[in-house]
Amino acid sequence: MGRLGTSDYEDLRNARILENQARMASLGLHKTASELRSIASSVKPTNLRKHSKKDYTLTPLRRSDRLKHSDHRLKHSSTATANKRPNRVSLRRSDRLRGKEGGVSEESVEESEESYVTTPSSEERRPANMPLVKLGGLEIQLSPEYSAQRCNSKGRGSLYDPVYGICCHFCRQKKLCGEEDCKRCSDLDMDEPCIGKTDCSACHSSNGVLCRACLMVRYGEEMDEVRKDKEWMCPHCVEEKGINPYWICNSSLCLRKRKMAPTGIAIFRAREMGYKSVAHLLMDELQRTNKVIA
């Protein structure tokens, strides 16, 4: 079958249009369509809904019965003695925060949260990797299963513990360390330091607490060497004392305080460029920037 020419196609199209119009006229559709258009244009909407801004200040906020009950308990507890602590709100918590991951029962964790105190003693300032934790005479021990699991990750530890764990300044993970011979994390002995976390000899603050993995990746230092060095100082003190003004803390919190963008996972880029750690990369970049400005 050959292709139709331009004129043949137009003739065929016009013929079909006339055929369709004749069919619609025989059915009376043209008249019906015109009547519908006239009716639709003549009718005006009368029931228009007026917009009114809702005042949300008059509506009380919806609160769950759990929080309402806690407010009621706190009001009654305020009439007690000044030294008595109000009852804590029974918030929903995951199994990890309840202490089940560390082999501690739920009841003992709730009691320990009421009684533990982590404030440093006024007589002697304790190292940052040996904070004081008082549990009111409770004796809590890790089960053999979780004791073995604790050492699965030597870099940052495998067990999260909201009471006994020490928070790393960089990764901010409050875990028990993965060192096998750490008496604090294995036996929960609060009079022993955590050998899996660093302690600054100058400030003894949380700024100098780093886990093994963050210490190596971010600053290129080994935990075993830092542990032997009794005069080791954190990057904050190194910069503050003028030992190395370009050796700065590269945690996201401290970089934002400097109006600098956090580096993220920069260890791969640093090692590709031949640097030992992220801190060495930043130190070189800061030195070159200051030379250009000068």
Coordinates of N, CA and C in Angstrom, one line a residue, residues 24-260:
M24 N -22.8 13.8 15.2 CA -23.1 14.5 16.4 C -24.4 15.3 16.2
A25 N -24.6 15.9 15.0 CA -25.8 16.7 14.8 C -27.0 15.8 14.8
S26 N -26.9 14.6 14.3 CA -28.1 13.6 14.3 C -28.4 13.2 15.7
L27 N -27.4 13.2 16.6 CA -27.7 12.8 18.0 C -28.0 14.0 18.9
G28 N -27.9 15.2 18.4 CA -28.2 16.4 19.1 C -27.2 16.8 20.2
L29 N -26.0 16.4 19.9 CA -24.9 16.7 20.9 C -24.5 18.2 20.8
H30 N -24.5 18.8 19.6 CA -24.1 20.2 19.5 C -25.0 21.1 20.4
K31 N -26.3 20.8 20.3 CA -27.2 21.6 21.1 C -27.0 21.4 22.6
T32 N -26.8 20.2 23.0 CA -26.6 19.9 24.4 C -25.4 20.5 24.9
A33 N -24.3 20.5 24.1 CA -23.0 21.1 24.6 C -23.2 22.6 24.8
S34 N -23.9 23.3 23.8 CA -24.1 24.8 23.9 C -24.9 25.1 25.1
E35 N -26.0 24.3 25.4 CA -26.8 24.5 26.5 C -26.1 24.4 27.9
L36 N -25.2 23.4 27.9 CA -24.4 23.2 29.1 C -23.5 24.4 29.4
R37 N -22.9 24.9 28.3 CA -22.0 26.1 28.5 C -22.7 27.3 28.9
S38 N -23.9 27.5 28.4 CA -24.7 28.7 28.8 C -25.1 28.5 30.3
I39 N -25.5 27.4 30.7 CA -26.0 27.2 32.1 C -24.8 27.3 33.0
A40 N -23.7 26.8 32.7 CA -22.5 26.9 33.5 C -22.0 28.4 33.7
S41 N -22.1 29.2 32.6 CA -21.7 30.6 32.7 C -22.7 31.4 33.5
S42 N -24.0 31.1 33.4 CA -25.0 31.9 34.1 C -25.1 31.6 35.6
V43 N -24.7 30.5 36.0 CA -24.8 30.1 37.5 C -23.6 30.7 38.2
K44 N -23.9 31.5 39.2 CA -22.8 32.1 40.1 C -22.7 31.3 41.4
P45 N -21.5 31.0 41.8 CA -21.4 30.4 43.1 C -21.9 31.3 44.3
T46 N -22.7 30.7 45.1 CA -23.3 31.5 46.2 C -22.7 31.1 47.6
N47 N -22.4 29.9 47.7 CA -21.9 29.4 49.0 C -20.4 29.3 49.0
L48 N -19.8 30.5 49.0 CA -18.3 30.5 49.0 C -17.9 30.4 50.5
R49 N -16.9 29.6 50.7 CA -16.3 29.4 52.1 C -15.3 30.5 52.3
K50 N -15.6 31.3 53.3 CA -14.7 32.4 53.7 C -13.5 31.9 54.4
H51 N -12.4 32.4 54.1 CA -11.1 32.0 54.7 C -11.0 32.7 56.1
S52 N -10.8 31.9 57.1 CA -10.6 32.5 58.4 C -9.3 31.9 59.0
K53 N -8.4 32.7 59.5 CA -7.2 32.2 60.1 C -7.5 31.6 61.5
K54 N -7.1 30.4 61.6 CA -7.3 29.7 62.9 C -6.3 30.2 63.9
D55 N -6.8 30.5 65.1 CA -6.0 30.9 66.2 C -5.6 29.7 67.0
Y56 N -4.3 29.2 66.9 CA -3.9 28.0 67.5 C -3.5 28.3 69.0
T57 N -3.5 29.5 69.4 CA -3.2 29.8 70.8 C -4.3 29.5 71.7
L58 N -5.5 29.4 71.2 CA -6.6 29.0 72.1 C -6.8 27.5 72.2
T59 N -6.1 26.8 71.4 CA -6.2 25.3 71.4 C -5.1 24.8 72.3
P60 N -5.4 24.0 73.3 CA -4.3 23.4 74.1 C -3.5 22.4 73.3
L61 N -2.2 22.3 73.6 CA -1.4 21.3 72.9 C -1.8 19.9 73.3
R62 N -1.8 19.0 72.4 CA -2.1 17.6 72.7 C -0.8 17.0 73.4
R63 N -1.0 16.3 74.5 CA 0.1 15.7 75.2 C -0.4 14.3 75.6
S64 N 0.5 13.4 75.6 CA 0.2 12.0 75.9 C -0.1 11.8 77.4
D65 N -0.8 10.8 77.7 CA -1.1 10.5 79.1 C 0.1 10.3 79.9
R66 N 1.2 9.8 79.3 CA 2.4 9.5 80.0 C 3.1 10.8 80.5
L67 N 3.1 11.8 79.7 CA 3.6 13.1 80.1 C 2.7 13.8 81.1
K68 N 1.4 13.7 80.9 CA 0.5 14.3 81.8 C 0.7 13.7 83.2
H69 N 0.8 12.4 83.2 CA 1.0 11.8 84.5 C 2.3 12.2 85.2
S70 N 3.3 12.4 84.4 CA 4.6 12.8 85.0 C 4.6 14.2 85.5
D71 N 3.8 15.1 84.8 CA 3.7 16.5 85.3 C 3.0 16.5 86.7
H72 N 1.9 15.6 86.8 CA 1.2 15.5 88.0 C 2.1 15.0 89.2
R73 N 3.0 14.1 88.9 CA 3.9 13.6 89.9 C 4.9 14.6 90.3
L74 N 5.4 15.4 89.3 CA 6.4 16.5 89.6 C 5.7 17.6 90.5
K75 N 4.5 17.9 90.3 CA 3.8 18.9 91.1 C 3.7 18.5 92.5
H76 N 3.4 17.2 92.7 CA 3.3 16.7 94.1 C 4.6 16.6 94.8
S77 N 5.7 16.3 94.0 CA 7.0 16.1 94.6 C 7.6 17.5 95.0
S78 N 7.1 18.6 94.4 CA 7.7 19.9 94.7 C 7.3 20.3 96.1
T79 N 6.3 19.7 96.7 CA 5.9 20.1 98.1 C 6.7 19.3 99.1
A80 N 7.5 18.4 98.7 CA 8.4 17.6 99.6 C 9.5 18.4 100.1
T81 N 10.5 17.8 100.8 CA 11.6 18.5 101.2 C 12.5 18.9 100.1
A82 N 13.3 20.0 100.4 CA 14.2 20.5 99.3 C 15.3 19.6 98.9
N83 N 15.7 18.7 99.8 CA 16.8 17.8 99.4 C 16.3 16.6 98.7
K84 N 15.0 16.3 98.6 CA 14.5 15.1 98.0 C 14.4 15.4 96.5
R85 N 14.9 14.5 95.7 CA 14.8 14.7 94.2 C 13.5 14.3 93.7
P86 N 12.9 15.0 92.7 CA 11.6 14.6 92.1 C 11.8 13.3 91.4
N87 N 10.6 12.6 91.2 CA 10.6 11.3 90.5 C 10.9 11.6 89.0
R88 N 11.7 10.8 88.4 CA 12.1 11.0 87.0 C 11.0 10.5 86.1
V89 N 10.9 11.1 85.0 CA 9.9 10.8 84.0 C 10.3 9.4 83.4
S90 N 9.3 8.5 83.3 CA 9.6 7.2 82.8 C 9.5 7.2 81.3
L91 N 10.6 7.7 80.7 CA 10.6 7.8 79.2 C 10.8 6.5 78.6
R92 N 10.4 6.3 77.3 CA 10.6 5.1 76.6 C 12.1 5.1 76.2
R93 N 12.7 3.9 76.4 CA 14.1 3.8 76.1 C 14.4 2.5 75.4
S94 N 15.3 2.5 74.5 CA 15.7 1.2 73.8 C 16.4 0.3 74.7
D95 N 16.5 -1.0 74.2 CA 17.2 -2.0 75.0 C 18.7 -1.6 75.2
R96 N 19.3 -0.9 74.2 CA 20.7 -0.5 74.3 C 20.8 0.5 75.4
L97 N 19.9 1.5 75.6 CA 20.0 2.4 76.6 C 19.6 1.9 78.0
R98 N 18.8 0.9 78.0 CA 18.4 0.2 79.2 C 19.5 -0.6 79.9
G99 N 20.5 -0.9 79.1 CA 21.6 -1.6 79.7 C 21.6 -3.1 79.4
K100 N 20.6 -3.5 78.6 CA 20.6 -5.0 78.3 C 21.8 -5.4 77.4
E101 N 22.4 -4.4 76.7 CA 23.5 -4.8 75.9 C 24.7 -5.1 76.7
G102 N 24.8 -4.5 77.9 CA 25.9 -4.8 78.8 C 25.6 -5.9 79.8
G103 N 24.6 -6.6 79.6 CA 24.3 -7.7 80.5 C 23.7 -7.3 81.9
V104 N 23.2 -6.0 82.0 CA 22.7 -5.5 83.2 C 21.2 -5.5 83.2
S105 N 20.6 -5.9 84.3 CA 19.1 -6.0 84.3 C 18.5 -4.6 84.3
E106 N 17.2 -4.6 83.8 CA 16.5 -3.3 83.6 C 16.3 -2.6 85.0
E107 N 16.0 -3.4 86.0 CA 15.7 -2.8 87.3 C 17.0 -2.2 87.9
S108 N 18.1 -2.8 87.8 CA 19.4 -2.3 88.3 C 19.8 -1.0 87.6
V109 N 19.5 -1.0 86.3 CA 19.9 0.2 85.6 C 19.1 1.4 86.0
E110 N 17.7 1.2 86.2 CA 16.9 2.3 86.7 C 17.3 2.8 88.0
E111 N 17.7 1.9 88.9 CA 18.2 2.3 90.2 C 19.5 3.0 90.1
S112 N 20.4 2.6 89.3 CA 21.7 3.2 89.1 C 21.6 4.6 88.6
E113 N 20.6 4.8 87.6 CA 20.5 6.1 87.1 C 20.0 7.2 88.1
E114 N 19.3 6.7 89.1 CA 18.9 7.6 90.2 C 20.0 8.0 91.1
S115 N 21.0 7.1 91.3 CA 21.9 7.3 92.4 C 23.3 7.6 91.9
Y116 N 23.7 7.4 90.6 CA 25.1 7.6 90.3 C 25.4 9.1 90.1
V117 N 26.6 9.5 90.5 CA 27.1 10.8 90.5 C 28.4 10.8 89.8
T118 N 28.6 11.7 88.8 CA 29.9 11.8 88.1 C 30.6 13.1 88.3
T119 N 30.3 13.9 89.3 CA 31.0 15.1 89.6 C 32.4 14.8 90.2
P120 N 33.4 15.6 89.7 CA 34.7 15.3 90.3 C 34.8 15.7 91.7
S121 N 35.7 15.1 92.5 CA 35.9 15.4 93.9 C 36.6 16.7 94.0
S122 N 36.3 17.4 95.1 CA 36.9 18.7 95.3 C 38.3 18.6 95.9
E123 N 38.6 17.4 96.5 CA 39.9 17.2 97.0 C 41.0 16.9 96.0
E124 N 40.6 16.1 95.0 CA 41.6 15.7 94.0 C 40.9 15.6 92.7
R125 N 41.5 16.2 91.6 CA 40.9 16.2 90.3 C 41.3 14.9 89.6
R126 N 40.3 14.1 89.3 CA 40.6 12.8 88.7 C 40.8 13.0 87.2
P127 N 41.6 12.1 86.6 CA 41.8 12.1 85.2 C 40.5 11.9 84.4
A128 N 40.6 12.5 83.2 CA 39.3 12.4 82.4 C 39.0 11.0 82.0
N129 N 39.9 10.1 82.0 CA 39.6 8.7 81.6 C 39.4 7.9 82.9
M130 N 39.1 8.5 84.0 CA 38.8 7.8 85.3 C 37.8 8.7 86.0
P131 N 36.6 9.0 85.4 CA 35.6 9.8 86.1 C 35.0 9.0 87.3
L132 N 34.6 9.7 88.3 CA 34.0 9.1 89.5 C 32.5 8.8 89.2
V133 N 32.2 7.5 89.5 CA 30.8 7.1 89.3 C 30.4 6.4 90.6
K134 N 29.4 6.9 91.3 CA 28.9 6.3 92.6 C 27.5 5.7 92.3
L135 N 27.4 4.5 92.7 CA 26.1 3.8 92.4 C 25.4 3.4 93.7
G136 N 25.7 4.0 94.8 CA 24.9 3.8 96.0 C 25.0 2.3 96.5
G137 N 26.1 1.7 96.4 CA 26.3 0.3 96.9 C 25.8 -0.8 96.0
L138 N 25.4 -0.4 94.8 CA 25.0 -1.5 93.8 C 26.3 -2.2 93.3
E139 N 26.2 -3.4 93.1 CA 27.2 -4.2 92.5 C 26.8 -4.8 91.2
I140 N 27.4 -4.2 90.1 CA 27.0 -4.6 88.7 C 28.2 -5.2 88.1
Q141 N 28.0 -6.3 87.4 CA 29.1 -7.0 86.7 C 28.6 -7.4 85.3
L142 N 29.6 -7.4 84.4 CA 29.2 -7.8 83.0 C 29.2 -9.3 83.0
S143 N 28.3 -9.8 82.2 CA 28.2 -11.3 82.0 C 29.4 -11.8 81.2
P144 N 29.8 -13.0 81.3 CA 30.9 -13.5 80.4 C 30.7 -13.3 78.9
E145 N 29.4 -13.4 78.5 CA 29.1 -13.2 77.1 C 29.4 -11.8 76.6
Y146 N 29.0 -10.8 77.4 CA 29.2 -9.4 77.0 C 30.6 -9.0 77.3
S147 N 31.3 -9.7 78.2 CA 32.7 -9.4 78.4 C 33.5 -9.8 77.2
A148 N 33.2 -10.9 76.6 CA 33.9 -11.3 75.4 C 33.5 -10.4 74.2
Q149 N 32.3 -10.0 74.2 CA 31.8 -9.1 73.1 C 32.5 -7.7 73.2
R150 N 32.8 -7.3 74.4 CA 33.4 -6.0 74.6 C 34.8 -5.9 73.8
C151 N 35.5 -6.9 73.7 CA 36.8 -6.9 73.1 C 36.8 -7.2 71.6
N152 N 35.6 -7.3 71.0 CA 35.5 -7.5 69.6 C 36.1 -6.4 68.8
S153 N 35.9 -5.2 69.2 CA 36.5 -4.0 68.5 C 37.4 -3.3 69.5
K154 N 38.7 -3.4 69.2 CA 39.7 -2.8 70.0 C 39.8 -1.3 69.7
G155 N 39.4 -0.8 68.6 CA 39.5 0.6 68.2 C 38.6 1.5 69.0
R156 N 37.3 1.2 69.0 CA 36.3 2.0 69.7 C 35.5 1.2 70.7
G157 N 35.6 -0.1 70.8 CA 34.8 -0.8 71.7 C 33.5 -1.3 71.1
S158 N 32.9 -2.3 71.6 CA 31.6 -2.8 71.0 C 30.4 -2.6 71.9
L159 N 30.6 -2.3 73.2 CA 29.4 -2.2 74.1 C 29.2 -0.7 74.5
Y160 N 28.0 -0.2 74.2 CA 27.6 1.1 74.7 C 27.1 1.0 76.1
D161 N 27.6 1.9 76.9 CA 27.2 1.9 78.4 C 26.9 3.4 78.8
P162 N 25.7 3.7 79.1 CA 25.4 5.1 79.5 C 25.9 5.5 80.8
V163 N 26.3 4.6 81.7 CA 26.8 4.9 83.0 C 28.3 4.8 83.1
Y164 N 28.9 3.6 82.7 CA 30.3 3.4 82.8 C 31.1 3.8 81.6
G165 N 30.5 4.0 80.5 CA 31.2 4.4 79.3 C 31.7 5.8 79.4
I166 N 32.9 6.0 78.7 CA 33.5 7.3 78.7 C 33.4 7.8 77.2
C167 N 32.9 9.0 77.0 CA 32.7 9.6 75.7 C 33.9 10.1 75.1
C168 N 34.2 9.6 73.8 CA 35.3 10.1 73.0 C 35.0 11.5 72.5
H169 N 36.0 12.4 72.6 CA 35.8 13.8 72.2 C 35.5 13.9 70.7
F170 N 36.0 13.0 69.9 CA 35.8 13.1 68.4 C 34.6 12.4 68.0
C171 N 34.5 11.0 68.2 CA 33.4 10.3 67.7 C 32.2 10.3 68.6
R172 N 32.4 10.8 69.8 CA 31.3 11.0 70.8 C 30.5 9.7 71.1
Q173 N 31.2 8.6 71.1 CA 30.6 7.3 71.4 C 31.0 6.9 72.8
K174 N 29.9 6.8 73.6 CA 30.1 6.5 75.0 C 30.1 4.9 75.2
K175 N 31.3 4.3 75.0 CA 31.4 2.9 75.0 C 32.4 2.4 76.0
L176 N 32.3 1.2 76.4 CA 33.4 0.5 77.1 C 34.5 0.2 76.1
C177 N 35.7 0.4 76.5 CA 36.9 0.2 75.6 C 37.0 -1.3 75.3
G178 N 37.8 -1.6 74.3 CA 38.0 -3.0 73.8 C 39.3 -3.5 74.3
E179 N 40.0 -2.9 75.2 CA 41.3 -3.4 75.7 C 41.1 -4.6 76.7
E180 N 41.8 -5.6 76.5 CA 41.5 -6.8 77.2 C 41.9 -6.7 78.7
D181 N 43.0 -5.9 79.0 CA 43.5 -5.8 80.3 C 43.0 -4.5 81.0
C182 N 41.9 -3.9 80.6 CA 41.3 -2.7 81.2 C 40.5 -3.1 82.4
K183 N 40.9 -2.8 83.6 CA 40.1 -3.2 84.8 C 38.9 -2.4 85.0
R184 N 38.9 -1.2 84.5 CA 37.7 -0.3 84.6 C 36.5 -0.9 83.8
C185 N 36.8 -1.2 82.5 CA 35.8 -1.6 81.6 C 35.4 -3.1 81.8
S186 N 36.4 -3.9 82.2 CA 36.1 -5.4 82.4 C 35.5 -5.7 83.7
D187 N 36.1 -5.1 84.8 CA 35.6 -5.4 86.2 C 34.7 -4.3 86.7
L188 N 34.5 -3.2 85.9 CA 33.8 -2.0 86.3 C 34.3 -1.4 87.6
D189 N 35.6 -1.3 87.7 CA 36.3 -0.8 88.8 C 36.5 0.7 88.6
M190 N 35.8 1.6 89.4 CA 35.8 3.0 89.1 C 37.1 3.7 89.7
D191 N 37.9 3.0 90.4 CA 39.2 3.5 90.9 C 40.3 3.3 89.9
E192 N 40.0 2.7 88.8 CA 41.0 2.4 87.8 C 40.7 3.3 86.5
P193 N 41.8 3.8 85.8 CA 41.5 4.5 84.6 C 41.2 3.6 83.4
C194 N 40.6 4.1 82.5 CA 40.3 3.4 81.2 C 41.5 3.5 80.3
I195 N 42.2 2.4 80.1 CA 43.4 2.4 79.3 C 43.1 2.5 77.8
G196 N 41.8 2.4 77.4 CA 41.5 2.6 76.0 C 41.1 4.0 75.7
K197 N 41.2 4.9 76.6 CA 40.9 6.3 76.4 C 42.1 7.2 76.9
T198 N 42.4 8.3 76.2 CA 43.5 9.1 76.5 C 43.1 10.1 77.6
D199 N 44.1 10.7 78.2 CA 43.9 11.7 79.3 C 45.0 12.8 79.1
C200 N 44.6 14.0 79.0 CA 45.6 15.1 78.8 C 46.3 15.4 80.1
S201 N 47.6 15.5 80.1 CA 48.3 15.8 81.3 C 48.2 17.2 81.8
A202 N 47.7 18.1 80.9 CA 47.7 19.5 81.3 C 46.3 19.9 81.7
C203 N 45.2 19.6 81.0 CA 43.9 20.0 81.3 C 43.0 19.0 82.0
H204 N 43.3 17.7 81.8 CA 42.5 16.6 82.3 C 41.0 16.8 82.1
S205 N 40.7 17.3 80.9 CA 39.3 17.6 80.5 C 38.8 16.6 79.5
S206 N 37.5 16.7 79.2 CA 36.9 15.8 78.2 C 37.5 16.1 76.8
N207 N 38.1 17.3 76.6 CA 38.7 17.6 75.3 C 39.8 16.7 74.9
G208 N 40.5 16.1 76.0 CA 41.6 15.2 75.7 C 41.3 13.8 75.8
V209 N 40.0 13.4 75.8 CA 39.6 12.0 75.8 C 39.4 11.5 74.4
L210 N 40.2 10.6 73.9 CA 40.1 10.1 72.6 C 40.2 8.5 72.6
C211 N 39.5 7.9 71.8 CA 39.6 6.4 71.7 C 40.8 6.0 70.8
R212 N 41.1 4.8 70.8 CA 42.3 4.3 70.1 C 42.1 4.6 68.6
A213 N 40.9 4.3 68.0 CA 40.7 4.5 66.6 C 40.8 6.0 66.2
C214 N 40.2 6.9 66.9 CA 40.2 8.3 66.6 C 41.6 8.9 66.8
L215 N 42.3 8.4 67.8 CA 43.7 8.9 68.1 C 44.6 8.6 66.9
M216 N 44.4 7.4 66.3 CA 45.3 7.0 65.2 C 44.9 7.7 63.9
V217 N 43.6 7.7 63.6 CA 43.1 8.1 62.3 C 43.2 9.7 62.2
R218 N 42.8 10.3 63.3 CA 42.7 11.8 63.3 C 44.0 12.5 63.6
Y219 N 44.9 11.8 64.4 CA 46.1 12.5 64.8 C 47.4 11.6 64.6
G220 N 47.2 10.4 64.1 CA 48.4 9.6 63.8 C 49.2 9.2 64.9
E221 N 48.6 9.0 66.1 CA 49.3 8.6 67.3 C 48.8 7.2 67.8
E222 N 49.7 6.5 68.3 CA 49.4 5.1 68.8 C 49.0 5.2 70.3
M223 N 48.0 4.5 70.7 CA 47.5 4.5 72.1 C 48.6 4.0 73.0
D224 N 49.3 3.0 72.6 CA 50.4 2.4 73.5 C 51.4 3.4 73.8
E225 N 51.8 4.2 72.8 CA 52.9 5.2 73.1 C 52.3 6.4 73.9
V226 N 51.1 6.8 73.6 CA 50.5 7.9 74.4 C 50.3 7.4 75.9
R227 N 50.0 6.2 76.1 CA 49.8 5.7 77.4 C 51.1 5.7 78.3
K228 N 52.2 5.5 77.6 CA 53.5 5.5 78.3 C 54.0 7.0 78.5
D229 N 53.6 7.9 77.7 CA 54.0 9.3 77.8 C 53.2 10.0 78.8
K230 N 53.7 10.2 80.0 CA 53.0 10.9 81.1 C 52.8 12.4 80.9
E231 N 53.5 12.9 79.9 CA 53.4 14.4 79.6 C 52.6 14.6 78.3
W232 N 51.8 13.6 77.8 CA 51.1 13.8 76.6 C 50.0 14.9 76.8
M233 N 49.8 15.7 75.8 CA 48.8 16.8 75.9 C 47.9 16.7 74.7
C234 N 46.7 17.1 74.8 CA 45.7 17.1 73.8 C 46.0 18.2 72.8
P235 N 45.4 18.2 71.6 CA 45.6 19.3 70.6 C 45.2 20.6 71.2
H236 N 44.2 20.7 72.0 CA 43.8 22.0 72.6 C 44.9 22.6 73.4
C237 N 45.6 21.9 74.2 CA 46.6 22.4 75.1 C 47.9 22.6 74.3
V238 N 48.2 21.8 73.3 CA 49.3 22.0 72.4 C 49.3 23.3 71.7
E239 N 48.1 23.6 71.2 CA 47.9 24.9 70.5 C 47.9 26.1 71.5
E240 N 47.3 25.9 72.7 CA 47.2 27.0 73.7 C 48.5 27.3 74.2
K241 N 49.4 26.4 74.5 CA 50.7 26.6 75.0 C 51.7 27.1 74.0
G242 N 51.3 27.1 72.7 CA 52.2 27.6 71.7 C 53.2 26.6 71.2
I243 N 53.1 25.3 71.6 CA 54.0 24.3 71.2 C 54.0 24.1 69.7
N244 N 52.8 24.1 69.2 CA 52.5 23.9 67.7 C 51.2 24.6 67.4
P245 N 51.2 25.9 67.0 CA 49.9 26.6 66.8 C 49.1 26.0 65.6
Y246 N 49.7 25.2 64.8 CA 48.9 24.6 63.7 C 48.4 23.2 64.0
W247 N 48.7 22.7 65.1 CA 48.3 21.4 65.6 C 46.9 21.6 66.3
I248 N 45.8 21.6 65.6 CA 44.5 21.9 66.1 C 43.7 20.7 66.3
C249 N 42.6 20.8 67.1 CA 41.6 19.7 67.2 C 40.7 19.7 66.0
N250 N 40.6 18.6 65.3 CA 39.8 18.6 64.1 C 38.5 17.9 64.2
S251 N 38.0 17.9 65.5 CA 36.6 17.4 65.7 C 35.6 18.4 65.0
S252 N 34.4 17.9 64.7 CA 33.4 18.7 64.0 C 33.0 19.9 64.9
L253 N 32.9 19.6 66.2 CA 32.5 20.7 67.2 C 33.6 21.8 67.2
C254 N 34.8 21.5 67.3 CA 35.9 22.5 67.4 C 36.1 23.2 66.1
L255 N 36.0 22.5 65.0 CA 36.1 23.2 63.7 C 35.0 24.2 63.4
R256 N 33.8 23.8 63.8 CA 32.7 24.8 63.7 C 32.9 26.0 64.5
K257 N 33.5 25.9 65.7 CA 33.8 27.1 66.5 C 34.8 28.0 65.8
R258 N 35.7 27.4 65.0 CA 36.7 28.2 64.3 C 36.1 28.7 62.9
K259 N 34.8 28.5 62.7 CA 34.2 28.9 61.4 C 34.8 28.1 60.2
M260 N 35.2 26.8 60.5 CA 35.7 26.0 59.5 C 34.7 24.8 59.3

